[in-house]
mmCIF file of C-alpha atoms and ligand atoms in Angstrom:
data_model
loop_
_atom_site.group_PDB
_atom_site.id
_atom_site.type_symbol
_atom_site.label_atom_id
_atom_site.label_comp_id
_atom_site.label_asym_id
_atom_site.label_seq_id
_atom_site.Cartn_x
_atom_site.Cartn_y
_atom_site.Cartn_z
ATOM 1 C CA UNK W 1 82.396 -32.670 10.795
ATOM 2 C CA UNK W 2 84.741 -30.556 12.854
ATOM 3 C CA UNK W 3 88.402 -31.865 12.996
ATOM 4 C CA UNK W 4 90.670 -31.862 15.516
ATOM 5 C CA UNK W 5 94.010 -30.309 14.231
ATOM 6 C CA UNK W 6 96.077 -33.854 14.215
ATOM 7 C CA UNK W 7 92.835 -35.372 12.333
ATOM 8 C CA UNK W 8 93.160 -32.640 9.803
ATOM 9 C CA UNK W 9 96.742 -33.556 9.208
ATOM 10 C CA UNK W 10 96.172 -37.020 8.874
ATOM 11 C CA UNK W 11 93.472 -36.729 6.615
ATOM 12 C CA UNK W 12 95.529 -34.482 4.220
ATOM 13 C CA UNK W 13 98.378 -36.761 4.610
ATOM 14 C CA UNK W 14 96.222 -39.439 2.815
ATOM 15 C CA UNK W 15 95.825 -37.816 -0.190
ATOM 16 C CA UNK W 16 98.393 -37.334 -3.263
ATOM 17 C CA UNK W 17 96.285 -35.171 -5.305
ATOM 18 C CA UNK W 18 95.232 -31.781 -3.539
ATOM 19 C CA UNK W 19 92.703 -29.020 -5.469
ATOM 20 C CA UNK W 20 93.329 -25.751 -3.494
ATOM 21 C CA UNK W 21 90.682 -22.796 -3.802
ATOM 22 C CA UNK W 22 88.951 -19.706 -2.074
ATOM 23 C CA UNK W 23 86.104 -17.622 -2.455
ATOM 24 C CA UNK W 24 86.097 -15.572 -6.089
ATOM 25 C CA UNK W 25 87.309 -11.570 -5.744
ATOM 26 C CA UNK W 26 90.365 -13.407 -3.361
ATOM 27 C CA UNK W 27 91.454 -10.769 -1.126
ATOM 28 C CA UNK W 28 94.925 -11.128 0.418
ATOM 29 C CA UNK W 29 93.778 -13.109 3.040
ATOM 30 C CA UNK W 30 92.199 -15.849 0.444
ATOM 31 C CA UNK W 31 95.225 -15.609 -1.851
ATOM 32 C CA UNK W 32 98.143 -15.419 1.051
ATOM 33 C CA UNK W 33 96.463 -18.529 2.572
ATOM 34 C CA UNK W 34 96.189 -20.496 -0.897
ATOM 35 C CA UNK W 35 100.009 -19.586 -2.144
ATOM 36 C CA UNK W 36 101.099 -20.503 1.740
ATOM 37 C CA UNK W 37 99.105 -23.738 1.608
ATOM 38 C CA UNK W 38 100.698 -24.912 -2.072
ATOM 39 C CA UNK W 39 103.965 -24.821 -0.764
ATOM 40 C CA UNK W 40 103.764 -26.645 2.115
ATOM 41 C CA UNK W 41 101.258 -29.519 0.562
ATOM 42 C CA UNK W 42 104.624 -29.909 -2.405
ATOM 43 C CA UNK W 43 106.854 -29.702 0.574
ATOM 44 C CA UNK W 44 104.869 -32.996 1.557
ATOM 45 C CA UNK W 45 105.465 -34.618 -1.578
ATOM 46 C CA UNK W 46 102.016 -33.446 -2.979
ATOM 47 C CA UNK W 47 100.614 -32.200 -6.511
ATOM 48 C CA UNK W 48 98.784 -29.170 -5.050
ATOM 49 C CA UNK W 49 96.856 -26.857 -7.791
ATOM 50 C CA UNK W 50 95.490 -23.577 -7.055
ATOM 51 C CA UNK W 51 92.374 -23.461 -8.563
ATOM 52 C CA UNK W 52 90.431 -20.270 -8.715
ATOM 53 C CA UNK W 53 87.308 -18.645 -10.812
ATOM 54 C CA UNK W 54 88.883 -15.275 -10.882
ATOM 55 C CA UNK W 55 91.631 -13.158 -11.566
ATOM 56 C CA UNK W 56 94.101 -12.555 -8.552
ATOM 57 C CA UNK W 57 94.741 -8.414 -8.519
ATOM 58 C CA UNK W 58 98.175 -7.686 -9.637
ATOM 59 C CA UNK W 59 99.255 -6.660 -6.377
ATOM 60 C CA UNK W 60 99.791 -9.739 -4.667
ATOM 61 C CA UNK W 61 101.329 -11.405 -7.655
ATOM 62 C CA UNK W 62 105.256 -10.512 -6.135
ATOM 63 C CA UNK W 63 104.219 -13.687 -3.854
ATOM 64 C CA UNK W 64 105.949 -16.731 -6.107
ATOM 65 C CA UNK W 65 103.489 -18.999 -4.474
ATOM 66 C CA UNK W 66 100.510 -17.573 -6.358
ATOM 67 C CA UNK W 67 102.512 -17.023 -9.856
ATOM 68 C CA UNK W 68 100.502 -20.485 -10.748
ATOM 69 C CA UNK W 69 96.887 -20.126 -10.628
ATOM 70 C CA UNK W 70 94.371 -22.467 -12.749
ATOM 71 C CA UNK W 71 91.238 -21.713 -14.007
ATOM 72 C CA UNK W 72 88.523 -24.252 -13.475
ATOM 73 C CA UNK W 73 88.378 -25.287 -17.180
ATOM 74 C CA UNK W 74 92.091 -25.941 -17.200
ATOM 75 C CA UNK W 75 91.780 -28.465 -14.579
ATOM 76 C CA UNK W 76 90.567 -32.317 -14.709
ATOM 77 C CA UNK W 77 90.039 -33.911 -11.707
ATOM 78 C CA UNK W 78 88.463 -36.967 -10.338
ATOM 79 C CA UNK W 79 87.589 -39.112 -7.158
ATOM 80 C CA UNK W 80 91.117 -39.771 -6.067
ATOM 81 C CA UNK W 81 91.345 -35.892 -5.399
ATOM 82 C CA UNK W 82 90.989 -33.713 -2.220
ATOM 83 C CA UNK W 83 89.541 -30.285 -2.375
ATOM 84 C CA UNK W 84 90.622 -28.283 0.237
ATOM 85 C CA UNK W 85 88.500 -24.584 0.677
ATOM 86 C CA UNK W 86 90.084 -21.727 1.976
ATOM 87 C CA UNK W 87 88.519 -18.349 3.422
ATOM 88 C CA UNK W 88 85.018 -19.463 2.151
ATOM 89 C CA UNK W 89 82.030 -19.758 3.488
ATOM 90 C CA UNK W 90 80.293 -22.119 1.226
ATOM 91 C CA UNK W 91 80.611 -24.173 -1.952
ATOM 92 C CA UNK W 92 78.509 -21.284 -3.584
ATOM 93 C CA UNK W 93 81.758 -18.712 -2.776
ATOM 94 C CA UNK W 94 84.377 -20.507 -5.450
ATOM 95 C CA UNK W 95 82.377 -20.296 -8.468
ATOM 96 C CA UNK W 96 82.933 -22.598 -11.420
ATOM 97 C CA UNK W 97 85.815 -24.532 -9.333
ATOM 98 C CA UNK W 98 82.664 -26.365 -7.324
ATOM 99 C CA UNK W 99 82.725 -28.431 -10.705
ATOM 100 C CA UNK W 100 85.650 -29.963 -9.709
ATOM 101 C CA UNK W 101 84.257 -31.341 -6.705
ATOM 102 C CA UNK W 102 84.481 -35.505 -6.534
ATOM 103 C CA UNK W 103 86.230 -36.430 -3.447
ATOM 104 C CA UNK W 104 86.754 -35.205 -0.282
ATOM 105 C CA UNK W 105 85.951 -31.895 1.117
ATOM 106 C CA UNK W 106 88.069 -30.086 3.503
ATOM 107 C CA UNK W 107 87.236 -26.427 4.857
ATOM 108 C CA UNK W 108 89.645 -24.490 6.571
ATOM 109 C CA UNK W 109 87.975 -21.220 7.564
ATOM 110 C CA UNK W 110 87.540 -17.903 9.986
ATOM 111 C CA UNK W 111 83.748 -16.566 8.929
ATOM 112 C CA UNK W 112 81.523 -16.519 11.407
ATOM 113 C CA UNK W 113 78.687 -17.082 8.613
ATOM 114 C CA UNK W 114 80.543 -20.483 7.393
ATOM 115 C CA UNK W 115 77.818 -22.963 6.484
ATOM 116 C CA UNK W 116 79.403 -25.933 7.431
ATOM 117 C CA UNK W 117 79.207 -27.640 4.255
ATOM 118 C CA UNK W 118 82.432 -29.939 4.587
ATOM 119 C CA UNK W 119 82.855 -33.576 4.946
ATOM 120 C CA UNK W 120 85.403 -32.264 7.083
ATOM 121 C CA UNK W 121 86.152 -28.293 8.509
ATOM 122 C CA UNK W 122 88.271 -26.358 10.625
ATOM 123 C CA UNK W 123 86.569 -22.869 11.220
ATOM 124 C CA UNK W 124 88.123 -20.396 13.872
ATOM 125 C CA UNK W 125 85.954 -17.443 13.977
ATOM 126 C CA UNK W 126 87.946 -16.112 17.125
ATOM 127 C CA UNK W 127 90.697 -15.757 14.344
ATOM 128 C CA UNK W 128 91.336 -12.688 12.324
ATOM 129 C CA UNK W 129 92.435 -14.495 8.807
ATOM 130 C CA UNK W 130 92.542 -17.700 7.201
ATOM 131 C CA UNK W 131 95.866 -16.666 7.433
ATOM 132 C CA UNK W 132 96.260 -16.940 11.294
ATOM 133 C CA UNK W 133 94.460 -20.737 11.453
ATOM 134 C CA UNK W 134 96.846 -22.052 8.901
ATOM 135 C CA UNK W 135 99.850 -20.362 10.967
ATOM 136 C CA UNK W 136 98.270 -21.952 14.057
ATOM 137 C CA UNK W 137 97.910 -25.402 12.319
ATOM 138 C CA UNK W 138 101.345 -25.596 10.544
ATOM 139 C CA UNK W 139 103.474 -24.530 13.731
ATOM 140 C CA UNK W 140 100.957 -27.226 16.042
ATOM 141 C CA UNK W 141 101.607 -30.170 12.609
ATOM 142 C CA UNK W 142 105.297 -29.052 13.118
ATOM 143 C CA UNK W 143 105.951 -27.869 9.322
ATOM 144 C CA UNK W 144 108.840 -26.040 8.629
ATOM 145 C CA UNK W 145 107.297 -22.347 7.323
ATOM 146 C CA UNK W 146 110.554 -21.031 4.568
ATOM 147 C CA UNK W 147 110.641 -16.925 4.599
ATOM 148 C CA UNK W 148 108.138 -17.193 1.222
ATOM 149 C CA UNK W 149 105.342 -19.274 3.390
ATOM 150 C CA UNK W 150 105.540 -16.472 6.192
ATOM 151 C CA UNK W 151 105.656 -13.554 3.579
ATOM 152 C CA UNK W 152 102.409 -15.456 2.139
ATOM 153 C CA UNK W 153 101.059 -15.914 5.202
ATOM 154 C CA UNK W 154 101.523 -12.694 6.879
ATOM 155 C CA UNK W 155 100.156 -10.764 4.189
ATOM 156 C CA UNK W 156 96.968 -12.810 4.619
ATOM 157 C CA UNK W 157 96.920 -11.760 8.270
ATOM 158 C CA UNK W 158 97.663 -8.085 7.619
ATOM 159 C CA UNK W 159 95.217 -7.662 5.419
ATOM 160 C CA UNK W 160 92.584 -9.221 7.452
ATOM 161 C CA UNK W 161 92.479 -7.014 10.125
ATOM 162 C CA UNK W 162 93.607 -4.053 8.722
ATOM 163 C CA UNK W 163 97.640 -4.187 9.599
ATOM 164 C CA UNK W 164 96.389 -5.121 13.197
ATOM 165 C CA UNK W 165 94.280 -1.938 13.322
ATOM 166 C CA UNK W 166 91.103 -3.768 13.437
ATOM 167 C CA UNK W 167 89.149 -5.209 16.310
ATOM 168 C CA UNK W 168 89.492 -8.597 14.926
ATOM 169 C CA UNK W 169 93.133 -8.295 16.295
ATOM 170 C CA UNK W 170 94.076 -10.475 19.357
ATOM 171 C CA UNK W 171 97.019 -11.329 21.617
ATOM 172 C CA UNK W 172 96.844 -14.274 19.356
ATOM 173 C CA UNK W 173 96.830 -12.596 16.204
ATOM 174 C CA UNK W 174 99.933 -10.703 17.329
ATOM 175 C CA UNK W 175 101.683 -13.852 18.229
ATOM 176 C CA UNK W 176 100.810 -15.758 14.725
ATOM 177 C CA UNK W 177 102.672 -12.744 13.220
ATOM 178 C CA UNK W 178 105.703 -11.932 15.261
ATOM 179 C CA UNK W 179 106.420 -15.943 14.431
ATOM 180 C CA UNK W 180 105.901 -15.090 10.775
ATOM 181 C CA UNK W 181 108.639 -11.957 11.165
ATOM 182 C CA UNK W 182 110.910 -14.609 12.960
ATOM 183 C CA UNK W 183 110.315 -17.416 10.165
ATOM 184 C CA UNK W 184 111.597 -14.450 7.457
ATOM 185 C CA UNK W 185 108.608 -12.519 6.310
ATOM 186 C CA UNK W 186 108.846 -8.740 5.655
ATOM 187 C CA UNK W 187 106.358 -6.492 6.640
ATOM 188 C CA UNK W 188 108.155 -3.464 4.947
ATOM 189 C CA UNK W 189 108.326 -5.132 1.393
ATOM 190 C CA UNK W 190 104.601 -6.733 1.967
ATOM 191 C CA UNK W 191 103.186 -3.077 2.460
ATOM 192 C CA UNK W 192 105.464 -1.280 -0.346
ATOM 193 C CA UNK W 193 104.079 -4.132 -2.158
ATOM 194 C CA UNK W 194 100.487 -3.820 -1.265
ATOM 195 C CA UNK W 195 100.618 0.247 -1.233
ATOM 196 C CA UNK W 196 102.124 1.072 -4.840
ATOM 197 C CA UNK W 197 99.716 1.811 -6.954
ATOM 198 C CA UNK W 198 99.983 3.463 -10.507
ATOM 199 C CA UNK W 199 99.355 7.206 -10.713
ATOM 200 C CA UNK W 200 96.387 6.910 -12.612
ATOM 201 C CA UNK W 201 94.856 4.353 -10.190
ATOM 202 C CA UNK W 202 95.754 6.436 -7.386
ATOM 203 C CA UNK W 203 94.049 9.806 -9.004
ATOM 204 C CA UNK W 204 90.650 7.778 -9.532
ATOM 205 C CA UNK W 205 90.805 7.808 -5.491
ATOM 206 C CA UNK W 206 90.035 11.737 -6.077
ATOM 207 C CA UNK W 207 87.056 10.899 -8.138
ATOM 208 C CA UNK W 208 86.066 8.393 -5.776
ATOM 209 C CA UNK W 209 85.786 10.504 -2.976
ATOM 210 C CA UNK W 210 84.248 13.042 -4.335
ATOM 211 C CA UNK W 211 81.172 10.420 -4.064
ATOM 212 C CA UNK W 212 81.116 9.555 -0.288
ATOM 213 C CA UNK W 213 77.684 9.487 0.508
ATOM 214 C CA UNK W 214 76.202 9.635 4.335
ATOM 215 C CA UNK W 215 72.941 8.676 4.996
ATOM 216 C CA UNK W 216 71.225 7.945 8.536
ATOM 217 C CA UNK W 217 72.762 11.333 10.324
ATOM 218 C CA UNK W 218 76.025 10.850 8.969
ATOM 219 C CA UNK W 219 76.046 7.148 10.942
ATOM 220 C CA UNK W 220 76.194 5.380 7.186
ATOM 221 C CA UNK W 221 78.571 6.079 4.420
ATOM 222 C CA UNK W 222 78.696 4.836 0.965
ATOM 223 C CA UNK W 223 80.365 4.726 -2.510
ATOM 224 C CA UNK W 224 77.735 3.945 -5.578
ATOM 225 C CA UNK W 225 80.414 2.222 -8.269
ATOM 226 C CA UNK W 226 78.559 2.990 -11.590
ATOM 227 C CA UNK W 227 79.746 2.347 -14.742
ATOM 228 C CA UNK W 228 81.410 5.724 -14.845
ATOM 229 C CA UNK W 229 83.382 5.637 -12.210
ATOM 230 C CA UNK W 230 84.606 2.284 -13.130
ATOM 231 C CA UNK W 231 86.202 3.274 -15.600
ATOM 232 C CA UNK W 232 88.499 5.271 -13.195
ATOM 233 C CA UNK W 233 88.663 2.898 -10.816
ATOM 234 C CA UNK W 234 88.780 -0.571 -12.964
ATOM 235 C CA UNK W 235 87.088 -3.689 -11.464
ATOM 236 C CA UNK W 236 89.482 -3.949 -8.394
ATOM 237 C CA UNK W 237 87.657 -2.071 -6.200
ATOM 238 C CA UNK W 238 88.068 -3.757 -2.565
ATOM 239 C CA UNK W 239 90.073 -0.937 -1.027
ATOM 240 C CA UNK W 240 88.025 2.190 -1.528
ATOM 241 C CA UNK W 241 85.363 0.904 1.455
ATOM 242 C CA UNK W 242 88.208 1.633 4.057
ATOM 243 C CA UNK W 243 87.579 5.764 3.051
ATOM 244 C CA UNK W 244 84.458 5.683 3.832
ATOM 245 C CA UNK W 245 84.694 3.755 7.103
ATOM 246 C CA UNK W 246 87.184 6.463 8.206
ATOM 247 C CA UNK W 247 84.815 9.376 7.910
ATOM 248 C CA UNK W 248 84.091 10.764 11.514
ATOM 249 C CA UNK W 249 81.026 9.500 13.202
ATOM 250 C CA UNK W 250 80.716 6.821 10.665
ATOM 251 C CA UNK W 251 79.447 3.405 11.559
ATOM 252 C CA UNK W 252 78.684 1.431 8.815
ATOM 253 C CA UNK W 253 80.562 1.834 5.353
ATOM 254 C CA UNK W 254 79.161 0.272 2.098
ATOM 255 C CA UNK W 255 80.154 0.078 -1.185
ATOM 256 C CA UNK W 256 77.452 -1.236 -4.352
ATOM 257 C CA UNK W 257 79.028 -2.126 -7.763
ATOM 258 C CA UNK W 258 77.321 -2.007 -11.099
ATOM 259 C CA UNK W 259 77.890 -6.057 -12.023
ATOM 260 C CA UNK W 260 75.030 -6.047 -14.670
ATOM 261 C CA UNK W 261 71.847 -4.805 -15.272
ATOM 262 C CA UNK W 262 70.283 -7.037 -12.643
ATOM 263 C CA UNK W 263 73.285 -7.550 -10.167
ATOM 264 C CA UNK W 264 74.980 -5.312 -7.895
ATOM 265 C CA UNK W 265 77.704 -6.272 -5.598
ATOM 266 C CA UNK W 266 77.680 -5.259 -2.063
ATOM 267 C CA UNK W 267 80.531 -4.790 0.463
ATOM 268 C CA UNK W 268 80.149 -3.609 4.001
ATOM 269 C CA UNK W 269 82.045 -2.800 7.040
ATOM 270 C CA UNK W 270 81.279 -0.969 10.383
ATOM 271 C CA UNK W 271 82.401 0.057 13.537
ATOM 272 C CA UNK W 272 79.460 -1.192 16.341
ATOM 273 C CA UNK W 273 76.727 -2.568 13.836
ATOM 274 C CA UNK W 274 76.570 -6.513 13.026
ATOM 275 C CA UNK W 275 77.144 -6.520 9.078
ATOM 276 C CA UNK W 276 76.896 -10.027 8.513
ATOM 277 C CA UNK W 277 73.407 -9.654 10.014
ATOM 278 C CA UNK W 278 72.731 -7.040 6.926
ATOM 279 C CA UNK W 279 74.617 -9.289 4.548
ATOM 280 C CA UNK W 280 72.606 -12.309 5.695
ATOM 281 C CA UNK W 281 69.622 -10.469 4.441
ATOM 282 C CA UNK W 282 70.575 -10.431 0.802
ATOM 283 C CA UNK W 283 72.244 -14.062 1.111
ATOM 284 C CA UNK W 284 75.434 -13.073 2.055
ATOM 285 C CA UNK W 285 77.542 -12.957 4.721
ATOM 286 C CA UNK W 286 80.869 -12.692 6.372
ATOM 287 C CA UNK W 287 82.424 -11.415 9.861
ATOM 288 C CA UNK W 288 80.757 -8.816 12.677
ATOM 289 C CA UNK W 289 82.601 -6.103 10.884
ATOM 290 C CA UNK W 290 83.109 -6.754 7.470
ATOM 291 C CA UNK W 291 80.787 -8.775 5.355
ATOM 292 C CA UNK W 292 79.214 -8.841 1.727
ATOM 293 C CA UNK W 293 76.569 -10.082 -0.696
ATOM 294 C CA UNK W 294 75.142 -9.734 -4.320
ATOM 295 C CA UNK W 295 71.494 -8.367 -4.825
ATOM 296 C CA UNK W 296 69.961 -9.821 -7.948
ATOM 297 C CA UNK W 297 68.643 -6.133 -8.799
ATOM 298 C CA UNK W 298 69.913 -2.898 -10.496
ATOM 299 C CA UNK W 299 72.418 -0.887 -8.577
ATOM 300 C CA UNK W 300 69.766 1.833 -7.534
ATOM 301 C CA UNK W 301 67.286 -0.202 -6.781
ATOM 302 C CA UNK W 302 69.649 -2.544 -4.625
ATOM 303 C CA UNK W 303 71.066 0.577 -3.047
ATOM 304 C CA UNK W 304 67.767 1.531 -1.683
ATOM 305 C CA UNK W 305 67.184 -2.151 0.102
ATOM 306 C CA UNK W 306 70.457 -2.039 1.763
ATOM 307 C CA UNK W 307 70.163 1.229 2.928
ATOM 308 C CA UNK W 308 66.809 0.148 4.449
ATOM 309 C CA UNK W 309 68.130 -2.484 6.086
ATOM 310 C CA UNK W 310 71.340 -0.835 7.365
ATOM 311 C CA UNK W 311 69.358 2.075 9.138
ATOM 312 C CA UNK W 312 66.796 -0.752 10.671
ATOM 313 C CA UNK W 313 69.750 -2.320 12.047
ATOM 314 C CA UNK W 314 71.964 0.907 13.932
HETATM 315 P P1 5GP F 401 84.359 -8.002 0.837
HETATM 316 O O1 5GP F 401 83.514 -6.843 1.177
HETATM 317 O O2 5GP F 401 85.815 -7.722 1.055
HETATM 318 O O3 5GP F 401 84.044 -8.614 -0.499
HETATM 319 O O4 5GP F 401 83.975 -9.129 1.884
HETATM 320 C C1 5GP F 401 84.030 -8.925 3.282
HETATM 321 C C2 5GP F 401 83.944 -10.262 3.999
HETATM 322 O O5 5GP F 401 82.665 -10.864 3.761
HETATM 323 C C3 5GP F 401 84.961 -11.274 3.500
HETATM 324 O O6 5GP F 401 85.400 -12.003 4.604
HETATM 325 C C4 5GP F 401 84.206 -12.126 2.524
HETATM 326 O O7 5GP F 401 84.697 -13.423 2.454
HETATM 327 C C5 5GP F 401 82.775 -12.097 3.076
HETATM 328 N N1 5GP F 401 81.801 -12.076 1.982
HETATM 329 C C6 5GP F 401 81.745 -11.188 0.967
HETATM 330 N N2 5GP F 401 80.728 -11.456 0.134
HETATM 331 C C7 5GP F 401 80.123 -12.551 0.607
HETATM 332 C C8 5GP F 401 78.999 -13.322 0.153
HETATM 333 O O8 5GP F 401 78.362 -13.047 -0.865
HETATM 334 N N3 5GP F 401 78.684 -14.411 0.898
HETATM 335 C C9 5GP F 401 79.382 -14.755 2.031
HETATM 336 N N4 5GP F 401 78.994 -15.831 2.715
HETATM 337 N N5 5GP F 401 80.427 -14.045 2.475
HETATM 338 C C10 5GP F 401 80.802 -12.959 1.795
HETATM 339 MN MN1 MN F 402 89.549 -14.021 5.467
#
């Protein structure tokens, strides 16, 4: 059921016990929009726990609100609790947290692939980030957002649309931020934050690059993650796609990461082509521009299918 934005309020105003996730791999978007989200439930007299089947990538850990992060088998829950999804798509995005699952179901969202699977949802494709609905919502519910909640917040938007370089950006999107500046967050110590990297993380890029692929006249670019390079890279590999999106006459970027023998993770982004169509293919899906999915096949082999189906689809 879609809410109307005072419904959503008063539905989250009935409940003292609030489990927060997002979709596993959280990206700053997911993780912004969960540590932005904790504060203001507690700042409503709530026990809000951030639950998530993953590890949260070093890099956004300067944000206090995401210092406390759960594990699903840390957590007991029961009836009496609300679970509130962020920045997923589905119940099949936040792993082994979907175990937690007994009450109430609340998605707050921006994918254009969200399968409405809430008992209630707010989904805002026209949005850039998770990050800009909750903005939206917590200026319209009248909540006061502290400098920590914007810092949280406008990371999630920045790193959504690609520090407002992407064509997800809007008037909108502009506005959600500029409020965010006003309310105390920094956009100079977000990006020094997001940016450092160690040397040795930063030299793997040189190894990375070295395998840009192009396929389809140069139209298609992609990075094969194999174990080997891995080991340069480590398992945070989210940021690498953006190299080979840059690439003159590229449209679509992909990455595929060695998971296991039979799994390979795909990311995708592009400049004209529809990659959630592609990612919807395999399962997955996404936004327009930026979407993934996992093939249940060896990284060559899955390779091969999405190249298919990214030429069929220029
Ligand atoms: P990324 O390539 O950064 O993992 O994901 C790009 C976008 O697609 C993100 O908005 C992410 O939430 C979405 N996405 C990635 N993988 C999947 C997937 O397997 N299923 C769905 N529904 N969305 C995905
Ligand atoms: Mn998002």
């Amino acid at each position: 059921m879609n809410c109307s934005v005072s419904e959503l309020k008063e539905l989250l105003g009935q409940y003292e016990h609030i489990l927060l996730t997002a979709h596993v791999n959280p990206d700053g978007d997911a993780v912004g929009a969960l540590a932005a989200t904790g504060e203001m439930l507690r700042a409503w007299g709530k026990q809000a726990l951030i639950v998530l089947d993953d590890d949260v990538d070093d890099k956004f850990e300067f944000l206090p609100g995401i210092r406390t992060v759960y594990k699903p088998d840390d957590v007991k829950t029961d009836a009496s609790w609300l679970t509130l999804i962020l920045d997923a798509t589905g119940v099949d995005r936040i792993g082994k947290t979907a175990e937690l699952i007994h009450g109430p179901l609340v998605n707050i969202d921006h994918h254009i692939s969200n399968a409405h699977f809430a008992d209630a949802e707010y989904i805002r494709p026209d949005y850039a980030a998770t990050g800009e609905v909750l903005t939206d919502l917590f200026t319209q519910w009248g909540c006061a957002i502290t400098p920590s909640m914007a810092n949280a917040l406008y990371l999630a938007i920045a790193t959504d649309c690609g520090f407002f370089k992407f064509s997800n950006t809007t008037g909108h999107t502009l506005r959600m931020a500029a409020l965010l500046v006003e309310a105390g967050a920094q956009p100079n110590v977000i990006s020094e934050h997001l940016e450092a990297q160690s040397l040795v993380k930063l030299q793997a890029l040189s190894e990375v690059l070295k395998h840009i692929d192009l396929y389809g006249d140069g139209k298609v670019a992609g990075i094969t993650f194999t174990p080997d390079i891995l080991q340069y890279t480590g398992e945070h590999t989210g940021g690498y796609i953006d190299y080979a999106r840059t690439v003159k006459g590229v449209d679509v970027a992909f990455t595929v990461k060695y998971i296991s023998a039979e799994e390979t993770r795909v990311s995708l982004r592009s400049k004209a082509t529809d990659v959630n169509a592609i990612a919807a293919v395999f399962g997955g899906g996404g936004h327009i521009r930026a979407a993934g999915c996992t093939i249940k096949a060896p990284l060559a082999e899955a390779k091969t299918m999405l190249i298919k189906e990214i030429l069929k689809a220029l």
